[in-house]
Amino acid sequence: MKNYLSFLFVAMLFAHTITAQDTDRKIQFPDIDGYLSLKADLHIHTVFSDGSVWPNIRVEEALWDGLDAIAITEHLEYQNHKDDLPNPDRNRAYYIARDNAKAHDLIVIPGAEITRSLPTGPGHCNALFIEDANKLLVEESIDVFEEAKRQGAFVMWNHPDWVAHRPDGVARMNDFNKDLISKGLIHGIEVVNDITYSEETIDIAKEYGLTQIGASDVHGLVDYQFRIASGNHRPITLIFAKEKTAESMKEALFAGRTVAWFNNNLIGEEEWLKAICNASLSFEYDDYIGPTTILQVKVTNISDVDFILNNTSKYSFQRNARIIEIPAHSEKTLLVRTLESLSTVDLQFEILNAVTGKDEYLTLDVPVAKKK
Amino acid sequence: MKNYLSFLFVAMLFAHTITAQDTDRKIQFPDIDGYLSLKADLHIHTVFSDGSVWPNIRVEEALWDGLDAIAITEHLEYQNHKDDLPNPDRNRAYYIARDNAKAHDLIVIPGAEITRSLPTGPGHCNALFIEDANKLLVEESIDVFEEAKRQGAFVMWNHPDWVAHRPDGVARMNDFNKDLISKGLIHGIEVVNDITYSEETIDIAKEYGLTQIGASDVHGLVDYQFRIASGNHRPITLIFAKEKTAESMKEALFAGRTVAWFNNNLIGEEEWLKAICNASLSFEYDDYIGPTTILQVKVTNISDVDFILNNTSKYSFQRNARIIEIPAHSEKTLLVRTLESLSTVDLQFEILNAVTGKDEYLTLDVPVAKKK
Amino acid sequence: MKNYLSFLFVAMLFAHTITAQDTDRKIQFPDIDGYLSLKADLHIHTVFSDGSVWPNIRVEEALWDGLDAIAITEHLEYQNHKDDLPNPDRNRAYYIARDNAKAHDLIVIPGAEITRSLPTGPGHCNALFIEDANKLLVEESIDVFEEAKRQGAFVMWNHPDWVAHRPDGVARMNDFNKDLISKGLIHGIEVVNDITYSEETIDIAKEYGLTQIGASDVHGLVDYQFRIASGNHRPITLIFAKEKTAESMKEALFAGRTVAWFNNNLIGEEEWLKAICNASLSFEYDDYIGPTTILQVKVTNISDVDFILNNTSKYSFQRNARIIEIPAHSEKTLLVRTLESLSTVDLQFEILNAVTGKDEYLTLDVPVAKKK
Amino acid sequence: MKNYLSFLFVAMLFAHTITAQDTDRKIQFPDIDGYLSLKADLHIHTVFSDGSVWPNIRVEEALWDGLDAIAITEHLEYQNHKDDLPNPDRNRAYYIARDNAKAHDLIVIPGAEITRSLPTGPGHCNALFIEDANKLLVEESIDVFEEAKRQGAFVMWNHPDWVAHRPDGVARMNDFNKDLISKGLIHGIEVVNDITYSEETIDIAKEYGLTQIGASDVHGLVDYQFRIASGNHRPITLIFAKEKTAESMKEALFAGRTVAWFNNNLIGEEEWLKAICNASLSFEYDDYIGPTTILQVKVTNISDVDFILNNTSKYSFQRNARIIEIPAHSEKTLLVRTLESLSTVDLQFEILNAVTGKDEYLTLDVPVAKKK
């Protein structure tokens, strides 16, 4: 059977060569000042709990999406294919994905989804960077979290707004949740899960100092669930890490250096939103048009975000109303009516798809100065 | 030569048959309650003043754009091809365009551009629906406007922000302008001209009761100047008229029933913006999702506007942040978190590209009720 | 856990609602005279042999592709996930797919891939419409085929050109293959497998009276393997059946009523190629242009094929060279130079992507007559 | 009025800046061995005969299309706007276009269209590179051609298949034409004019040694007549010249070094078709796939042609039928079944859209050798 397999391998490799034509879908964000901007999907299922694909497919999808990392997070307490897949090792899906990723520059994070009920229990939580998922199989909810802590896990609260737990789709804390957080057993929260988003989770994150996470929670295929062929993207978390390593990502997650990327929105804390927006958008002083006091400012967007700006400067623009769209990976020239000829112009924008809270958006101060 | 011409005619007709493939660029807006929404470009030049095409091309361009009406508005006092085109009849371009339009459902409005200087004079103004452009060739500025009035013309003030007159690109009134308005000799104002827009013209329009106009002022080719192949459109005025006739349009213009359509922005008075937005967007109560209190509301947009909505409702949405885009000619389902099951839900949106003034946008109240 | 599951069900249903936007990829062919044109993929793997997805994903992919039928054809002698999936029932994948398809108008055909070696053995063969895959698990190759016959199976020879068996990628018969065919134990042959095609298989099909099949043999994801997002399609077999039932498809396969659809090529016997091309393309006598002898003939293509025609008529066309492309789902007007005014014009085309053999293409005679 | 004009100039310049977004439509062909491949449209009208635009528009259109040269070729004997444009100087359109082109790298060729009737007269002919169009205004047809010769003009026979002269749309020689050619007064022929093509003109070109020309003969707008926004192109002539000068182009035209580019077809003499196809397409020996005898050959197409190849090699390909499309500006890997491992493989293709005559196509021999 050796020949069979080696030929199979050649054929598969060949078939899966990813061509230039296919790279458009790769998610692209620039690094920020001082950190790499790592693209991670921290919530993923396979056939080993209630997903529908073998773990290697999760690696392939991640490569097509240009991700830096994925976490395999099977339900600890729920495997609906158990009759067919009786293997009791809760690390099995991780091992397969990790082995498949070896040939690629993709980090696979070992994880597990603690699957408890709300509103009485703690709900669902992902323990990431764990040593052994099997040891998390304990009766009492609190004990699972204690064990996760023993393993040094970063623990995030999943979809607190899930309609199966909260029929109004609104996230709320219960005593169990508060207790876990107060004990340092939960460190992050999904402000975005799958195709849903709930603005009150941002408030919870801010009030309780939790790291904001966006994740796919994919069970079927990424391409179908998130309509990739129509130009959409899966939700991910941008993790601002010093290096491209699991260790460095873990450090960044505990330090809260993240932004969620969902449905053309960046969601997160002001500091990190500002960092990624500043890295994505640049504004360049060009020239005044002839003898006028109208300044050309060239805007360049090197990210995947179709930015929606609200011009809150004291200056208006000759060709645009106050709301201006700067599509992903594009350039645009703004014609700023500065009223007199200036060598420095202070522009200001509210970025309407950089969300810091309910009805709250990032304000970006943009000084534009003449080159010397 | 008869044969020659008739064959030429056949060949041209054939070549210019407009196929289904080409209809995407046609500008489309629904009619509003009580009025037709006529699409008009009220400021156009040809070789007979300082444009670069024969008048028949203006008719062709208008047909490709799906317009209902164009006005031919040659400069009265400026013809830079005069040596080649010495014909002194200022109605000549209009006659040619009108004859070319006869086979089509396109209204050609006779007009002329009064071309006087700012800041000392009245600037440029279009007199529309005139009887004879030649009679407007008089020395004194004020006399031209008096003659236009005698002919029953609707007169609009063109590009008050034009940098050739106002080097800071900011529109301002002078005594001459105020005098003309007070005498009822000017009735409209370009809030949009060519590729420019200036928010202070909206204030002037509102303060002085002028009809808001958006127009192309095209000299070269519409397709190049407005990047049609890249999906853009020329600026036009939506005129809300009772019938598709020149007379009815004139009545609507005097009555101020217009909205300007520019660079994906609707600009105008609240009443007419609300009318066109209500006609363009519909919201339909669908169903609650299973046992949840999350209501599906189907939004349908039948206009060319890529609407940018700000959800100012008391309800948030399960899948969207507060800023929501509803692309032209599309449907989208909003998942409204109503907290309890309701048979009527009051939604409210600020439409960020329906501009009523500087930093002012149309607010649309949208009651969504269960069908009986 | 009941609540959990029902909510999950709602969520999945919702997420997987297929919108209008996604229907472009659905494979579309018209029915032919006397038969339905059923779209089938007769060679598919899942995790239950060496594929990478749970069987429900194969159903989803088929729905996205607009297929009428899929066959689940796991390797009988090869399961590389056996350690994780020890279930010995070789019908298991079929059962799961069948249950998933119940809510949809998709036929799932029970099958199995007999996995024997070439060049000494018979190679790989799919037995379709079987009663019980487990009974095919017998030692001797010939016995498997006898058992398939007992179950009434349609048996096809898979990828006779497979490089793992034939390092030059050229299909060749061995004694075993000839013996099986002579005994009526093999009825079809893959002229297309996955992303490969070999013209000599068409000769084999014709010489031995085998039904021509195109199939995906998909192991990973259809979308990635066949670059669906770039506008490509998976290989399928068009089966010309009297009804949309498994029984009727089986009858059509035994009767040889198929065409393979691969990489924008139709491959098959002349009779059925002609039928599907005639159903796809229509030619309509329109009018002579003015006083000329140039006739307008409107061509309409209602299939997914981008047809490449070679005009072998005695007439040439005014606007086209001899090679003419008629894109999928489009209309085009040909200007035929008939030299005199005719009420019937006999056109003839070689269809360069309707392949009947090596360097052999379908010739289509197209009489175009004036409507009365 | 100085200010007025200078501002106008600034505004127009700005408005007409051609952005990266608009460059896709620029026609692109590589240079061939020993010559530049200059892109020229040698047949163009403006308002100064029976066209509909001022000459500056022809310069703009050419810049958008990325042309190297245009010829202004007004009808000598026909000006249907004469009443409005009484200027008798037949060079006037050329002068204006030339002045407009000065700021750009575009050559404007002075020309004139001799407009005589068929079938009794010589038909229409363009005299190019003339000194003075006015001197061509003489009574007798033959005298015009003699005068053109005196001016050193390259003279081409326009649309010999024009339905106004030939109601069956078929080009035929008359005695006058033969006489002109025999006297060396006609040097080229339009095998393509506007949206028409007639294969018998290629035979005439070959029989009489005439240079093959494709030209737009545009009267209205290039963008509308040739459906540019739908991805089409105007017909042009590729002129293989030593330098980018009018003189060098004239030399090349007299020497017959041209290929016409029409509706995705290259039409011309074998020598020059082969040169441009060899420059456009490259084939690179890559590697054999694993232990097989299947060779990967990488094809690169750097031209605007969507090539349609017919593989007439003795080898077949693993993934393609004999007809293969190589889209403009793309790469594709062919998998060649060489049956044994070879260091040199002789491929051969018929290029079905490189037309050398009626039913005749360029054959390209492609030796592909292992790199050392």
PDB file of N, CA and C in Angstrom, chain C residues 167-234:
ATOM      1  N   PRO C 167       1.677   4.990 -14.683  1.00  0.00           N
ATOM      2  CA  PRO C 167       2.532   6.173 -14.488  1.00  0.00           C
ATOM      3  C   PRO C 167       2.594   7.099 -15.701  1.00  0.00           C
ATOM      4  N   ASP C 168       2.172   6.641 -16.865  1.00  0.00           N
ATOM      5  CA  ASP C 168       2.145   7.561 -18.006  1.00  0.00           C
ATOM      6  C   ASP C 168       0.778   8.212 -18.159  1.00  0.00           C
ATOM      7  N   GLY C 169      -0.140   7.891 -17.244  1.00  0.00           N
ATOM      8  CA  GLY C 169      -1.449   8.531 -17.283  1.00  0.00           C
ATOM      9  C   GLY C 169      -2.291   8.118 -18.464  1.00  0.00           C
ATOM     10  N   VAL C 170      -1.971   6.972 -19.060  1.00  0.00           N
ATOM     11  CA  VAL C 170      -2.708   6.518 -20.238  1.00  0.00           C
ATOM     12  C   VAL C 170      -3.526   5.275 -19.877  1.00  0.00           C
ATOM     13  N   ALA C 171      -4.791   5.323 -20.170  1.00  0.00           N
ATOM     14  CA  ALA C 171      -5.669   4.182 -19.875  1.00  0.00           C
ATOM     15  C   ALA C 171      -5.395   3.033 -20.831  1.00  0.00           C
ATOM     16  N   ARG C 172      -5.332   1.819 -20.274  1.00  0.00           N
ATOM     17  CA  ARG C 172      -5.166   0.622 -21.112  1.00  0.00           C
ATOM     18  C   ARG C 172      -5.966  -0.512 -20.489  1.00  0.00           C
ATOM     19  N   MET C 173      -6.476  -1.398 -21.350  1.00  0.00           N
ATOM     20  CA  MET C 173      -7.215  -2.568 -20.885  1.00  0.00           C
ATOM     21  C   MET C 173      -6.227  -3.676 -20.540  1.00  0.00           C
ATOM     22  N   ASN C 174      -6.537  -4.438 -19.479  1.00  0.00           N
ATOM     23  CA  ASN C 174      -5.789  -5.686 -19.288  1.00  0.00           C
ATOM     24  C   ASN C 174      -6.791  -6.854 -19.426  1.00  0.00           C
ATOM     25  N   ASP C 175      -6.283  -8.049 -19.287  1.00  0.00           N
ATOM     26  CA  ASP C 175      -7.147  -9.215 -19.489  1.00  0.00           C
ATOM     27  C   ASP C 175      -8.296  -9.245 -18.499  1.00  0.00           C
ATOM     28  N   PHE C 176      -7.973  -8.845 -17.284  1.00  0.00           N
ATOM     29  CA  PHE C 176      -9.002  -8.829 -16.254  1.00  0.00           C
ATOM     30  C   PHE C 176     -10.156  -7.912 -16.663  1.00  0.00           C
ATOM     31  N   ASN C 177      -9.788  -6.701 -17.105  1.00  0.00           N
ATOM     32  CA  ASN C 177     -10.813  -5.741 -17.516  1.00  0.00           C
ATOM     33  C   ASN C 177     -11.659  -6.300 -18.653  1.00  0.00           C
ATOM     34  N   LYS C 178     -10.982  -6.891 -19.647  1.00  0.00           N
ATOM     35  CA  LYS C 178     -11.706  -7.421 -20.802  1.00  0.00           C
ATOM     36  C   LYS C 178     -12.654  -8.540 -20.383  1.00  0.00           C
ATOM     37  N   ASP C 179     -12.158  -9.347 -19.481  1.00  0.00           N
ATOM     38  CA  ASP C 179     -12.962 -10.461 -18.993  1.00  0.00           C
ATOM     39  C   ASP C 179     -14.226  -9.958 -18.297  1.00  0.00           C
ATOM     40  N   LEU C 180     -14.042  -8.980 -17.446  1.00  0.00           N
ATOM     41  CA  LEU C 180     -15.184  -8.432 -16.705  1.00  0.00           C
ATOM     42  C   LEU C 180     -16.227  -7.855 -17.663  1.00  0.00           C
ATOM     43  N   ILE C 181     -15.743  -7.150 -18.654  1.00  0.00           N
ATOM     44  CA  ILE C 181     -16.669  -6.541 -19.611  1.00  0.00           C
ATOM     45  C   ILE C 181     -17.390  -7.623 -20.408  1.00  0.00           C
ATOM     46  N   SER C 182     -16.626  -8.599 -20.836  1.00  0.00           N
ATOM     47  CA  SER C 182     -17.245  -9.646 -21.667  1.00  0.00           C
ATOM     48  C   SER C 182     -18.311 -10.401 -20.877  1.00  0.00           C
ATOM     49  N   LYS C 183     -18.103 -10.455 -19.557  1.00  0.00           N
ATOM     50  CA  LYS C 183     -19.091 -11.144 -18.717  1.00  0.00           C
ATOM     51  C   LYS C 183     -20.245 -10.222 -18.294  1.00  0.00           C
ATOM     52  N   GLY C 184     -20.224  -9.004 -18.787  1.00  0.00           N
ATOM     53  CA  GLY C 184     -21.300  -8.084 -18.421  1.00  0.00           C
ATOM     54  C   GLY C 184     -21.221  -7.618 -16.978  1.00  0.00           C
ATOM     55  N   LEU C 185     -20.009  -7.580 -16.431  1.00  0.00           N
ATOM     56  CA  LEU C 185     -19.852  -7.182 -15.033  1.00  0.00           C
ATOM     57  C   LEU C 185     -19.416  -5.721 -14.887  1.00  0.00           C
ATOM     58  N   ILE C 186     -19.017  -5.091 -15.993  1.00  0.00           N
ATOM     59  CA  ILE C 186     -18.698  -3.653 -15.980  1.00  0.00           C
ATOM     60  C   ILE C 186     -19.535  -2.989 -17.070  1.00  0.00           C
ATOM     61  N   HIS C 187     -20.121  -1.834 -16.728  1.00  0.00           N
ATOM     62  CA  HIS C 187     -21.073  -1.213 -17.657  1.00  0.00           C
ATOM     63  C   HIS C 187     -20.721   0.216 -18.028  1.00  0.00           C
ATOM     64  N   GLY C 188     -19.855   0.810 -17.247  1.00  0.00           N
ATOM     65  CA  GLY C 188     -19.501   2.204 -17.529  1.00  0.00           C
ATOM     66  C   GLY C 188     -18.029   2.451 -17.311  1.00  0.00           C
ATOM     67  N   ILE C 189     -17.568   3.628 -17.698  1.00  0.00           N
ATOM     68  CA  ILE C 189     -16.149   3.977 -17.542  1.00  0.00           C
ATOM     69  C   ILE C 189     -16.032   5.477 -17.318  1.00  0.00           C
ATOM     70  N   GLU C 190     -15.150   5.853 -16.414  1.00  0.00           N
ATOM     71  CA  GLU C 190     -14.917   7.281 -16.203  1.00  0.00           C
ATOM     72  C   GLU C 190     -14.046   7.840 -17.324  1.00  0.00           C
ATOM     73  N   VAL C 191     -14.623   8.671 -18.184  1.00  0.00           N
ATOM     74  CA  VAL C 191     -13.797   9.406 -19.154  1.00  0.00           C
ATOM     75  C   VAL C 191     -13.235  10.643 -18.469  1.00  0.00           C
ATOM     76  N   VAL C 192     -13.849  11.004 -17.365  1.00  0.00           N
ATOM     77  CA  VAL C 192     -13.368  12.126 -16.551  1.00  0.00           C
ATOM     78  C   VAL C 192     -13.381  11.700 -15.102  1.00  0.00           C
ATOM     79  N   ASN C 193     -12.263  11.934 -14.412  1.00  0.00           N
ATOM     80  CA  ASN C 193     -12.186  11.679 -12.981  1.00  0.00           C
ATOM     81  C   ASN C 193     -11.478  12.846 -12.337  1.00  0.00           C
ATOM     82  N   ASP C 194     -12.135  13.477 -11.363  1.00  0.00           N
ATOM     83  CA  ASP C 194     -11.488  14.568 -10.628  1.00  0.00           C
ATOM     84  C   ASP C 194     -11.085  15.678 -11.612  1.00  0.00           C
ATOM     85  N   ILE C 195      -9.821  16.025 -11.645  1.00  0.00           N
ATOM     86  CA  ILE C 195      -9.391  17.077 -12.576  1.00  0.00           C
ATOM     87  C   ILE C 195      -8.686  16.494 -13.802  1.00  0.00           C
ATOM     88  N   THR C 196      -8.898  15.199 -14.067  1.00  0.00           N
ATOM     89  CA  THR C 196      -8.206  14.595 -15.211  1.00  0.00           C
ATOM     90  C   THR C 196      -9.177  14.050 -16.250  1.00  0.00           C
ATOM     91  N   TYR C 197      -8.631  13.907 -17.447  1.00  0.00           N
ATOM     92  CA  TYR C 197      -9.397  13.468 -18.606  1.00  0.00           C
ATOM     93  C   TYR C 197      -8.398  12.771 -19.520  1.00  0.00           C
ATOM     94  N   SER C 198      -8.807  11.686 -20.133  1.00  0.00           N
ATOM     95  CA  SER C 198      -7.876  11.037 -21.055  1.00  0.00           C
ATOM     96  C   SER C 198      -8.657  10.586 -22.267  1.00  0.00           C
ATOM     97  N   GLU C 199      -8.242  11.065 -23.414  1.00  0.00           N
ATOM     98  CA  GLU C 199      -9.046  10.868 -24.616  1.00  0.00           C
ATOM     99  C   GLU C 199      -9.172   9.402 -25.030  1.00  0.00           C
ATOM    100  N   GLU C 200      -8.169   8.580 -24.640  1.00  0.00           N
ATOM    101  CA  GLU C 200      -8.246   7.164 -25.053  1.00  0.00           C
ATOM    102  C   GLU C 200      -9.370   6.423 -24.326  1.00  0.00           C
ATOM    103  N   THR C 201      -9.823   6.951 -23.192  1.00  0.00           N
ATOM    104  CA  THR C 201     -10.947   6.281 -22.516  1.00  0.00           C
ATOM    105  C   THR C 201     -12.225   6.374 -23.351  1.00  0.00           C
ATOM    106  N   ILE C 202     -12.322   7.430 -24.141  1.00  0.00           N
ATOM    107  CA  ILE C 202     -13.504   7.539 -25.013  1.00  0.00           C
ATOM    108  C   ILE C 202     -13.484   6.412 -26.036  1.00  0.00           C
ATOM    109  N   ASP C 203     -12.300   6.138 -26.571  1.00  0.00           N
ATOM    110  CA  ASP C 203     -12.186   5.022 -27.524  1.00  0.00           C
ATOM    111  C   ASP C 203     -12.559   3.694 -26.857  1.00  0.00           C
ATOM    112  N   ILE C 204     -12.061   3.512 -25.641  1.00  0.00           N
ATOM    113  CA  ILE C 204     -12.403   2.278 -24.907  1.00  0.00           C
ATOM    114  C   ILE C 204     -13.908   2.184 -24.721  1.00  0.00           C
ATOM    115  N   ALA C 205     -14.504   3.290 -24.311  1.00  0.00           N
ATOM    116  CA  ALA C 205     -15.951   3.309 -24.093  1.00  0.00           C
ATOM    117  C   ALA C 205     -16.688   2.903 -25.362  1.00  0.00           C
ATOM    118  N   LYS C 206     -16.262   3.484 -26.471  1.00  0.00           N
ATOM    119  CA  LYS C 206     -16.951   3.199 -27.725  1.00  0.00           C
ATOM    120  C   LYS C 206     -16.717   1.749 -28.169  1.00  0.00           C
ATOM    121  N   GLU C 207     -15.469   1.278 -28.046  1.00  0.00           N
ATOM    122  CA  GLU C 207     -15.148  -0.074 -28.512  1.00  0.00           C
ATOM    123  C   GLU C 207     -15.891  -1.131 -27.705  1.00  0.00           C
ATOM    124  N   TYR C 208     -16.001  -0.883 -26.387  1.00  0.00           N
ATOM    125  CA  TYR C 208     -16.574  -1.922 -25.525  1.00  0.00           C
ATOM    126  C   TYR C 208     -18.018  -1.636 -25.108  1.00  0.00           C
ATOM    127  N   GLY C 209     -18.574  -0.562 -25.672  1.00  0.00           N
ATOM    128  CA  GLY C 209     -19.972  -0.277 -25.368  1.00  0.00           C
ATOM    129  C   GLY C 209     -20.219   0.136 -23.922  1.00  0.00           C
ATOM    130  N   LEU C 210     -19.289   0.881 -23.355  1.00  0.00           N
ATOM    131  CA  LEU C 210     -19.442   1.308 -21.954  1.00  0.00           C
ATOM    132  C   LEU C 210     -20.055   2.706 -21.875  1.00  0.00           C
ATOM    133  N   THR C 211     -20.837   2.921 -20.855  1.00  0.00           N
ATOM    134  CA  THR C 211     -21.451   4.228 -20.625  1.00  0.00           C
ATOM    135  C   THR C 211     -20.385   5.219 -20.141  1.00  0.00           C
ATOM    136  N   GLN C 212     -20.367   6.417 -20.738  1.00  0.00           N
ATOM    137  CA  GLN C 212     -19.344   7.414 -20.383  1.00  0.00           C
ATOM    138  C   GLN C 212     -19.751   8.222 -19.148  1.00  0.00           C
ATOM    139  N   ILE C 213     -18.837   8.276 -18.200  1.00  0.00           N
ATOM    140  CA  ILE C 213     -19.111   8.909 -16.908  1.00  0.00           C
ATOM    141  C   ILE C 213     -18.057   9.972 -16.613  1.00  0.00           C
ATOM    142  N   GLY C 214     -18.497  11.106 -16.055  1.00  0.00           N
ATOM    143  CA  GLY C 214     -17.583  12.093 -15.469  1.00  0.00           C
ATOM    144  C   GLY C 214     -17.949  12.231 -14.014  1.00  0.00           C
ATOM    145  N   ALA C 215     -16.952  12.187 -13.117  1.00  0.00           N
ATOM    146  CA  ALA C 215     -17.266  12.240 -11.681  1.00  0.00           C
ATOM    147  C   ALA C 215     -16.146  12.924 -10.927  1.00  0.00           C
ATOM    148  N   SER C 216     -16.479  13.417  -9.748  1.00  0.00           N
ATOM    149  CA  SER C 216     -15.518  14.253  -9.017  1.00  0.00           C
ATOM    150  C   SER C 216     -14.500  13.435  -8.227  1.00  0.00           C
ATOM    151  N   ASP C 217     -14.885  12.247  -7.750  1.00  0.00           N
ATOM    152  CA  ASP C 217     -14.004  11.469  -6.861  1.00  0.00           C
ATOM    153  C   ASP C 217     -13.496  12.349  -5.719  1.00  0.00           C
ATOM    154  N   VAL C 218     -14.364  13.218  -5.220  1.00  0.00           N
ATOM    155  CA  VAL C 218     -13.908  14.225  -4.251  1.00  0.00           C
ATOM    156  C   VAL C 218     -13.587  13.586  -2.896  1.00  0.00           C
ATOM    157  N   HIS C 219     -12.471  14.000  -2.339  1.00  0.00           N
ATOM    158  CA  HIS C 219     -12.068  13.563  -0.999  1.00  0.00           C
ATOM    159  C   HIS C 219     -12.106  14.741  -0.017  1.00  0.00           C
ATOM    160  N   GLY C 220     -11.627  15.906  -0.480  1.00  0.00           N
ATOM    161  CA  GLY C 220     -11.641  17.107   0.364  1.00  0.00           C
ATOM    162  C   GLY C 220     -12.928  17.893   0.120  1.00  0.00           C
ATOM    163  N   LEU C 221     -12.790  19.198  -0.104  1.00  0.00           N
ATOM    164  CA  LEU C 221     -13.976  20.026  -0.346  1.00  0.00           C
ATOM    165  C   LEU C 221     -14.149  20.285  -1.837  1.00  0.00           C
ATOM    166  N   VAL C 222     -15.359  20.154  -2.319  1.00  0.00           N
ATOM    167  CA  VAL C 222     -15.669  20.465  -3.720  1.00  0.00           C
ATOM    168  C   VAL C 222     -15.234  21.882  -4.069  1.00  0.00           C
ATOM    169  N   ASP C 223     -15.512  22.828  -3.170  1.00  0.00           N
ATOM    170  CA  ASP C 223     -15.220  24.227  -3.482  1.00  0.00           C
ATOM    171  C   ASP C 223     -13.741  24.495  -3.704  1.00  0.00           C
ATOM    172  N   TYR C 224     -12.894  23.821  -2.960  1.00  0.00           N
ATOM    173  CA  TYR C 224     -11.453  24.052  -3.102  1.00  0.00           C
ATOM    174  C   TYR C 224     -10.885  23.252  -4.268  1.00  0.00           C
ATOM    175  N   GLN C 225     -11.254  21.973  -4.325  1.00  0.00           N
ATOM    176  CA  GLN C 225     -10.685  21.091  -5.343  1.00  0.00           C
ATOM    177  C   GLN C 225     -11.015  21.588  -6.754  1.00  0.00           C
ATOM    178  N   PHE C 226     -12.213  22.169  -6.910  1.00  0.00           N
ATOM    179  CA  PHE C 226     -12.640  22.551  -8.261  1.00  0.00           C
ATOM    180  C   PHE C 226     -12.749  24.067  -8.430  1.00  0.00           C
ATOM    181  N   ARG C 227     -12.156  24.827  -7.530  1.00  0.00           N
ATOM    182  CA  ARG C 227     -12.083  26.283  -7.651  1.00  0.00           C
ATOM    183  C   ARG C 227     -13.434  26.900  -8.032  1.00  0.00           C
ATOM    184  N   ILE C 228     -14.439  26.581  -7.240  1.00  0.00           N
ATOM    185  CA  ILE C 228     -15.796  27.042  -7.545  1.00  0.00           C
ATOM    186  C   ILE C 228     -15.892  28.570  -7.519  1.00  0.00           C
ATOM    187  N   ALA C 229     -15.237  29.197  -6.551  1.00  0.00           N
ATOM    188  CA  ALA C 229     -15.338  30.648  -6.423  1.00  0.00           C
ATOM    189  C   ALA C 229     -14.767  31.378  -7.638  1.00  0.00           C
ATOM    190  N   SER C 230     -13.892  30.715  -8.389  1.00  0.00           N
ATOM    191  CA  SER C 230     -13.347  31.315  -9.611  1.00  0.00           C
ATOM    192  C   SER C 230     -14.210  31.004 -10.831  1.00  0.00           C
ATOM    193  N   GLY C 231     -15.387  30.423 -10.603  1.00  0.00           N
ATOM    194  CA  GLY C 231     -16.313  30.212 -11.717  1.00  0.00           C
ATOM    195  C   GLY C 231     -16.222  28.829 -12.348  1.00  0.00           C
ATOM    196  N   ASN C 232     -15.448  27.943 -11.771  1.00  0.00           N
ATOM    197  CA  ASN C 232     -15.351  26.593 -12.318  1.00  0.00           C
ATOM    198  C   ASN C 232     -16.440  25.693 -11.748  1.00  0.00           C
ATOM    199  N   HIS C 233     -16.452  24.444 -12.195  1.00  0.00           N
ATOM    200  CA  HIS C 233     -17.469  23.508 -11.737  1.00  0.00           C
ATOM    201  C   HIS C 233     -16.848  22.135 -11.524  1.00  0.00           C
ATOM    202  N   ARG C 234     -17.488  21.324 -10.683  1.00  0.00           N
ATOM    203  CA  ARG C 234     -17.009  19.954 -10.521  1.00  0.00           C
ATOM    204  C   ARG C 234     -17.447  19.128 -11.741  1.00  0.00           C
TER     205      ARG C 234
END
